């Protein structure tokens, strides 16, 4: 067959213009073209249609397997040859050296324990420093649990000895004045009772508008009285001593310092220079100098754990209690000048110092259990793992160590922890850290907590004694036993211990009961302050047994008949405020079936309360007050603190810090009373605010409030003093 090049006519492959008269001719032409194309490909030895030219993978697959195997053998042969040559060289070298080299493979001098020249002394110094650090750590762990005198807390130099003498003198003078004030109070109360002819307790009708007006007038008179840097670091907490003749303030900071500030004490001036005369003239004029009064700083040696809470027992002002992030609770005897440990999750014998929870806040059970103690002997502590610890100082018992409450020991035993120490018990009430805790002063079996898990709870401690305890401390919130937590947070009608709860949009940081127990305030990070009404009859009623119980009554274990209790405890529609709209004289029936006329109390005219009208959730309907609580990382969280109420007609009000560097004052009804601010001496946010417990409208010293900032500076606001002799007029 001739090729297309030899033919004078065009190839069928190149013929693009073909005319067809019928379909048969077209098909015949296609067959011819196909035949010619096949012949052309055959002549070119491209029977596959040229796929081999464009398919390299196909070409590779056609390579001879023998060639590949040959190359593999060649590489292996070369490797064997090189290994044999190396072996011959090694044997030849060993023969020349008299035998094989048995030394280990070469390592660095550092791994062989050899140091370069001149490093021996450096190594000895490092080892000595390491041993010294271990010794100091062991010593500080022992000091943490030991008893200390004020001299050890002030320091060991000569200046510390002088400070100790001055501080002990000031404390003893305050205690002596406090005893005199208590005697005066008792004599005045006795004279008042005799004048009334033994007619019983006086009941004053509360005029809310008048009380608020008197309060506003008192607050408008407040002025900056003193300012001083009391502690070297950021303030975490503060507490007043109840004395009014010689005012004394205690503060705790971030690094374990406890500051003692006597704001109106006069400094000793001995040099007689011009500076001393200037200072004396300023004191005579009652001017704020920024270094007013005298301050002392106490700290356990080698301990820098933050002081999380400070409080003076309400019925025992000779003591000062402090909790710390080193998992200890301590007591300072102001009369003896001695600091001793009250409670700890670990002991000095623990190898790792213990792994107990950090104590974040505590409060005193004002009347103890059933009035057996005047107050200060039963303490409730909240920890950073969501637990609450009850400590009874009247019960003897060793501090909880590896066999009592240590989480390490419980893990090693494989248990979840059942009880506590001989004088303490722990319950897991929340999932995360408890940052706020308060006990109702008039109903001491009612406990309120605020948690990092956004919740605010109200518990009946009479029910806790019948529920499981958890001395095992979870390492994180994920290790909290959900069954135990759910049981404790059940309503009292369902076998739990909860009287009410409220969840905020963000973390809840603080709760506090008012001095008369009629109000509960809480702070949360969603920029609100919540205030609830707390009716004493609602709190004292034992909803399980169906009768009003005393402060120390413990409800019997088991569930009551739900047919009667639930029907009586279920509130009617209309919200919580409907219970305060009863007309005076209207009668309601309690659980016993008796009728009681409406009572006057809780700061409201004609307010009534009974066991029958008690809502199932006491925290259902709060009063919400907008307030900026975004303190951030470098400020102490805001906490509400109520002012004292010297008389039954005093208006409840509270204080809280402000991000605009003022000390805010609010009434219980949410009215903004005043922001205390001084441009010169309040250059930082006073995050820690607290009232003097013996102040208030109608008291001897009037309103007294302190604000402390992150720099450790404290400012004191109050009614201007009439005297300059260090005593209230």
PDB file of C-alpha atoms in Angstrom, residues 171-172 318-320 332-338:
ATOM      1  CA  UNK A 171      -3.706  46.760 121.474  1.00  0.00           C
ATOM      2  CA  UNK A 172      -3.946  46.568 125.253  1.00  0.00           C
ATOM      3  CA  UNK A 318      -9.848  40.344 121.738  1.00  0.00           C
ATOM      4  CA  UNK A 319      -9.240  37.974 118.795  1.00  0.00           C
ATOM      5  CA  UNK A 320      -8.475  38.483 115.119  1.00  0.00           C
ATOM      6  CA  UNK A 332      -4.178  36.421 116.768  1.00  0.00           C
ATOM      7  CA  UNK A 333      -4.812  37.029 120.448  1.00  0.00           C
ATOM      8  CA  UNK A 334      -4.694  40.820 120.666  1.00  0.00           C
ATOM      9  CA  UNK A 335      -4.465  40.715 124.441  1.00  0.00           C
ATOM     10  CA  UNK A 336      -1.559  38.265 124.652  1.00  0.00           C
ATOM     11  CA  UNK A 337       0.119  39.224 121.395  1.00  0.00           C
ATOM     12  CA  UNK A 338       0.295  35.633 120.106  1.00  0.00           C
TER      13      UNK A 338
END
